[in-house]
Amino acid sequence: MSKTPLWQAISNALREDMAEGRYRPGDKLPTEAELAERFGVNRHTIRHAISVLVEDGLVRTRRGSGAFVKGAPTDYPIGKRVRYHQNLRAAGRAPSKKVLHVETRPATVKEAERLDMTPGELITLRHGVSYADHQPIALSISEFPETRLPGIGDLMRGETSVTKALERAGITDYTRESTRVRATLANATQALHLELREGAPLIYTTSMSVDQHGQKVEFGRTWFAGDRVTLTLEEDA
């Protein structure tokens, strides 16, 4: 009877660790050096074991960052009311966001046209990353009419929740008027923030949100990691 190869035994042991919750979705696995010490093997054997887990869709790797446990795709409903934290909690995931950059400047012709503004009026752009269980699942850029929502730029700088920032700006309710969806591939910047390889498949959405009076309050562009999210379309959410 043939003996189980070391790389396979290590791969099986790590599978068991994940199944028993020692490593949860989004967790980083120990380094190659740490795993080599744990199992008493060289790093080449560890790399082989990890590569099998990657091929089986259990682990993802990123050069310079290590190996991370993958989870099942997160169901994300797209309807009239899209609320990130609420949606993620409903899917059993822990939501979080990181604001990368906020800038307020004169709107270009195209930006002004989208938000029913006059070119040159102030617009606020918010760049951010959204996480589920500490794993990045979406990169977004949102545009807000600063002249219609005075101070929204400062509010966005101090608040990770768009809904809460809009509430503080006087928008008690808003709905998604339209959403467009298409497939695309990750460029270098998107891959960096989403911890993907360049060229990985993404789901790209554009959306327009309006307040209770039908005034446009947000134009959003979002790039979802294609293997981490399942978009579900709802008539009313």
Short mmCIF file of C-alpha atoms in Angstrom, two decimals:
data_model
loop_
_atom_site.label_atom_id
_atom_site.label_comp_id
_atom_site.label_asym_id
_atom_site.label_seq_id
_atom_site.Cartn_x
_atom_site.Cartn_y
_atom_site.Cartn_z
CA MET A 1 0.00 0.00 0.00
CA SER A 2 1.49 3.32 -1.08
CA LYS A 3 2.26 5.94 1.50
CA THR A 4 0.39 9.27 1.33
CA PRO A 5 2.72 11.98 -0.07
CA LEU A 6 3.73 14.60 2.46
CA TRP A 7 2.20 17.48 0.48
CA GLN A 8 -1.12 15.63 0.35
CA ALA A 9 -1.08 14.90 4.08
CA ILE A 10 -0.38 18.58 4.79
CA SER A 11 -3.11 19.66 2.39
CA ASN A 12 -5.55 17.31 4.13
CA ALA A 13 -4.53 18.63 7.56
CA LEU A 14 -5.15 22.22 6.46
CA ARG A 15 -8.53 21.22 5.00
CA GLU A 16 -9.42 19.75 8.39
CA ASP A 17 -8.29 22.96 10.11
CA MET A 18 -10.61 24.97 7.86
CA ALA A 19 -13.52 22.56 8.27
CA GLU A 20 -13.22 22.74 12.06
CA GLY A 21 -13.07 26.54 12.05
CA ARG A 22 -9.44 27.00 13.06
CA TYR A 23 -9.06 29.06 9.90
CA ARG A 24 -12.21 30.91 8.84
CA PRO A 25 -13.06 32.61 5.53
CA GLY A 26 -10.86 35.66 5.13
CA ASP A 27 -8.22 34.42 7.60
CA LYS A 28 -4.60 34.43 6.55
CA LEU A 29 -2.85 31.07 6.79
CA PRO A 30 0.47 30.84 8.62
CA THR A 31 3.53 31.68 6.54
CA GLU A 32 5.40 29.03 4.57
CA ALA A 33 8.14 29.11 7.20
CA GLU A 34 5.65 28.61 10.03
CA LEU A 35 3.90 25.74 8.24
CA ALA A 36 7.24 24.16 7.34
CA GLU A 37 8.20 24.22 11.01
CA ARG A 38 4.81 22.84 12.08
CA PHE A 39 4.95 19.87 9.70
CA GLY A 40 8.72 19.36 9.69
CA VAL A 41 9.12 19.74 5.93
CA ASN A 42 10.72 22.18 3.50
CA ARG A 43 8.97 25.16 1.94
CA HIS A 44 8.68 23.51 -1.46
CA THR A 45 6.44 20.83 0.06
CA ILE A 46 4.33 23.52 1.73
CA ARG A 47 3.96 25.41 -1.57
CA HIS A 48 2.80 22.19 -3.24
CA ALA A 49 0.20 21.60 -0.52
CA ILE A 50 -1.07 25.19 -0.76
CA SER A 51 -1.26 25.03 -4.56
CA VAL A 52 -3.63 22.07 -4.29
CA LEU A 53 -5.90 24.06 -1.97
CA VAL A 54 -5.82 26.94 -4.46
CA GLU A 55 -6.77 24.62 -7.33
CA ASP A 56 -9.67 23.28 -5.27
CA GLY A 57 -10.95 26.80 -4.61
CA LEU A 58 -10.38 26.70 -0.85
CA VAL A 59 -7.52 29.18 -0.66
CA ARG A 60 -6.40 32.26 -2.57
CA THR A 61 -2.85 33.59 -2.72
CA ARG A 62 -1.39 36.97 -3.50
CA ARG A 63 2.30 37.57 -4.03
CA GLY A 64 3.82 39.32 -1.06
CA SER A 65 0.72 38.90 1.10
CA GLY A 66 0.41 35.15 1.66
CA ALA A 67 -2.46 32.66 1.47
CA PHE A 68 -6.03 33.35 2.62
CA VAL A 69 -9.03 31.11 3.23
CA LYS A 70 -11.79 31.61 0.68
CA GLY A 71 -15.44 31.51 1.62
CA ALA A 72 -18.55 30.72 -0.38
CA PRO A 73 -19.68 33.63 -2.58
CA THR A 74 -21.67 36.24 -0.68
CA ASP A 75 -25.25 36.75 -1.85
CA TYR A 76 -25.71 40.46 -2.50
CA PRO A 77 -29.22 41.68 -3.43
CA ILE A 78 -29.60 44.53 -5.91
CA GLY A 79 -32.94 46.28 -5.52
CA LYS A 80 -34.44 49.68 -4.84
CA ARG A 81 -32.86 49.87 -1.39
CA VAL A 82 -29.30 48.62 -1.31
CA ARG A 83 -27.78 48.89 2.17
CA TYR A 84 -24.36 47.26 2.42
CA HIS A 85 -24.17 46.48 6.13
CA GLN A 86 -27.76 45.25 6.24
CA ASN A 87 -27.26 43.02 3.20
CA LEU A 88 -24.07 41.45 4.50
CA ARG A 89 -25.48 40.74 7.95
CA ALA A 90 -28.52 39.12 6.34
CA ALA A 91 -26.10 36.86 4.45
CA GLY A 92 -24.39 35.88 7.71
CA ARG A 93 -21.22 37.86 6.99
CA ALA A 94 -19.43 40.52 9.02
CA PRO A 95 -19.42 43.74 6.97
CA SER A 96 -16.80 46.47 7.07
CA LYS A 97 -15.60 49.28 4.84
CA LYS A 98 -12.46 51.30 4.30
CA VAL A 99 -12.46 54.80 2.82
CA LEU A 100 -9.46 55.14 0.51
CA HIS A 101 -9.87 58.71 -0.63
CA VAL A 102 -12.41 61.55 -0.61
CA GLU A 103 -12.08 64.63 -2.80
CA THR A 104 -14.29 67.64 -3.47
CA ARG A 105 -13.71 69.51 -6.74
CA PRO A 106 -15.53 71.12 -9.68
CA ALA A 107 -17.61 68.62 -11.65
CA THR A 108 -16.64 67.73 -15.21
CA VAL A 109 -19.20 67.98 -17.99
CA LYS A 110 -19.91 64.23 -17.83
CA GLU A 111 -20.18 64.17 -14.02
CA ALA A 112 -22.49 67.18 -14.02
CA GLU A 113 -24.70 65.61 -16.67
CA ARG A 114 -25.06 62.43 -14.62
CA LEU A 115 -26.18 64.25 -11.49
CA ASP A 116 -28.24 67.03 -13.14
CA MET A 117 -25.68 69.66 -12.18
CA THR A 118 -23.97 72.54 -13.94
CA PRO A 119 -20.36 71.86 -14.97
CA GLY A 120 -18.03 73.48 -12.46
CA GLU A 121 -20.36 73.03 -9.49
CA LEU A 122 -18.76 71.16 -6.62
CA ILE A 123 -18.90 67.38 -6.55
CA THR A 124 -17.55 64.96 -3.94
CA LEU A 125 -15.98 61.65 -4.97
CA ARG A 126 -15.54 58.85 -2.46
CA HIS A 127 -13.27 55.87 -3.17
CA GLY A 128 -13.61 52.84 -0.90
CA VAL A 129 -13.24 49.10 -0.39
CA SER A 130 -15.97 46.88 1.07
CA TYR A 131 -15.20 43.71 3.04
CA ALA A 132 -17.07 40.58 4.07
CA ASP A 133 -15.46 38.71 6.97
CA HIS A 134 -12.33 40.84 6.44
CA GLN A 135 -12.07 39.73 2.80
CA PRO A 136 -12.27 42.48 0.16
CA ILE A 137 -15.24 41.93 -2.14
CA ALA A 138 -15.82 45.29 -3.82
CA LEU A 139 -14.05 48.47 -4.86
CA SER A 140 -16.28 51.51 -5.35
CA ILE A 141 -16.28 55.13 -6.48
CA SER A 142 -19.33 57.23 -5.58
CA GLU A 143 -20.16 60.75 -6.76
CA PHE A 144 -22.27 63.16 -4.68
CA PRO A 145 -23.54 66.66 -5.60
CA GLU A 146 -21.85 68.88 -3.02
CA THR A 147 -23.92 71.92 -3.98
CA ARG A 148 -27.13 69.95 -3.39
CA LEU A 149 -25.75 68.31 -0.24
CA PRO A 150 -23.60 70.97 1.46
CA GLY A 151 -20.88 69.45 3.62
CA ILE A 152 -21.28 65.92 2.23
CA GLY A 153 -17.54 65.77 1.55
CA ASP A 154 -16.65 66.32 5.21
CA LEU A 155 -19.33 63.82 6.25
CA MET A 156 -17.92 61.18 3.90
CA ARG A 157 -14.43 61.70 5.30
CA GLY A 158 -15.63 60.96 8.81
CA GLU A 159 -18.14 58.16 8.14
CA THR A 160 -17.64 54.78 6.43
CA SER A 161 -21.40 54.27 5.98
CA VAL A 162 -22.83 56.13 2.98
CA THR A 163 -26.35 55.77 4.39
CA LYS A 164 -25.38 57.39 7.70
CA ALA A 165 -23.51 60.20 5.96
CA LEU A 166 -26.52 60.93 3.75
CA GLU A 167 -28.80 60.89 6.79
CA ARG A 168 -26.60 63.50 8.46
CA ALA A 169 -26.84 65.55 5.27
CA GLY A 170 -30.64 65.50 5.52
CA ILE A 171 -31.43 62.57 3.21
CA THR A 172 -33.76 60.47 5.36
CA ASP A 173 -34.51 58.00 2.58
CA TYR A 174 -33.11 57.22 -0.85
CA THR A 175 -33.66 54.51 -3.42
CA ARG A 176 -31.78 53.06 -6.34
CA GLU A 177 -33.33 54.34 -9.55
CA SER A 178 -31.33 52.16 -11.93
CA THR A 179 -28.50 49.62 -12.05
CA ARG A 180 -26.43 48.42 -14.99
CA VAL A 181 -24.29 45.27 -14.77
CA ARG A 182 -21.51 43.93 -16.98
CA ALA A 183 -18.41 41.77 -16.79
CA THR A 184 -14.89 43.15 -16.87
CA LEU A 185 -11.32 42.25 -15.88
CA ALA A 186 -9.29 43.66 -13.01
CA ASN A 187 -6.61 46.21 -13.79
CA ALA A 188 -3.51 46.55 -11.63
CA THR A 189 -5.06 49.04 -9.18
CA GLN A 190 -8.28 47.07 -8.77
CA ALA A 191 -6.33 43.84 -8.30
CA LEU A 192 -4.22 45.48 -5.60
CA HIS A 193 -7.19 46.67 -3.53
CA LEU A 194 -9.25 43.50 -4.02
CA GLU A 195 -6.25 41.20 -3.43
CA LEU A 196 -6.71 39.50 -6.79
CA ARG A 197 -4.45 38.76 -9.71
CA GLU A 198 -4.46 41.30 -12.51
CA GLY A 199 -6.94 40.15 -15.15
CA ALA A 200 -9.21 38.36 -12.65
CA PRO A 201 -12.94 38.50 -13.53
CA LEU A 202 -14.98 41.31 -11.97
CA ILE A 203 -18.67 42.23 -11.95
CA TYR A 204 -18.95 45.93 -12.75
CA THR A 205 -22.10 47.85 -11.80
CA THR A 206 -23.17 51.46 -12.24
CA SER A 207 -26.12 52.83 -10.31
CA MET A 208 -28.08 56.01 -9.69
CA SER A 209 -29.77 56.76 -6.38
CA VAL A 210 -32.42 59.43 -5.77
CA ASP A 211 -33.94 60.96 -2.65
CA GLN A 212 -37.61 60.91 -1.65
CA HIS A 213 -38.24 63.84 -4.02
CA GLY A 214 -36.60 62.20 -7.03
CA GLN A 215 -33.44 64.33 -6.81
CA LYS A 216 -30.22 62.54 -7.74
CA VAL A 217 -27.98 62.12 -4.70
CA GLU A 218 -25.43 59.47 -5.70
CA PHE A 219 -23.94 57.96 -8.83
CA GLY A 220 -21.99 54.83 -7.99
CA ARG A 221 -19.51 52.59 -9.76
CA THR A 222 -18.64 49.28 -8.12
CA TRP A 223 -16.26 46.50 -9.10
CA PHE A 224 -17.15 43.23 -7.33
CA ALA A 225 -14.68 40.32 -7.11
CA GLY A 226 -16.32 37.85 -9.48
CA ASP A 227 -15.64 34.73 -7.41
CA ARG A 228 -16.68 36.27 -4.07
CA VAL A 229 -20.11 37.72 -4.79
CA THR A 230 -23.40 36.48 -6.26
CA LEU A 231 -25.62 39.40 -7.26
CA THR A 232 -29.33 38.71 -6.82
CA LEU A 233 -31.82 41.01 -8.54
CA GLU A 234 -34.89 42.02 -6.58
CA GLU A 235 -37.92 44.03 -7.71
CA ASP A 236 -38.19 45.81 -4.38
CA ALA A 237 -35.59 45.76 -1.59
#
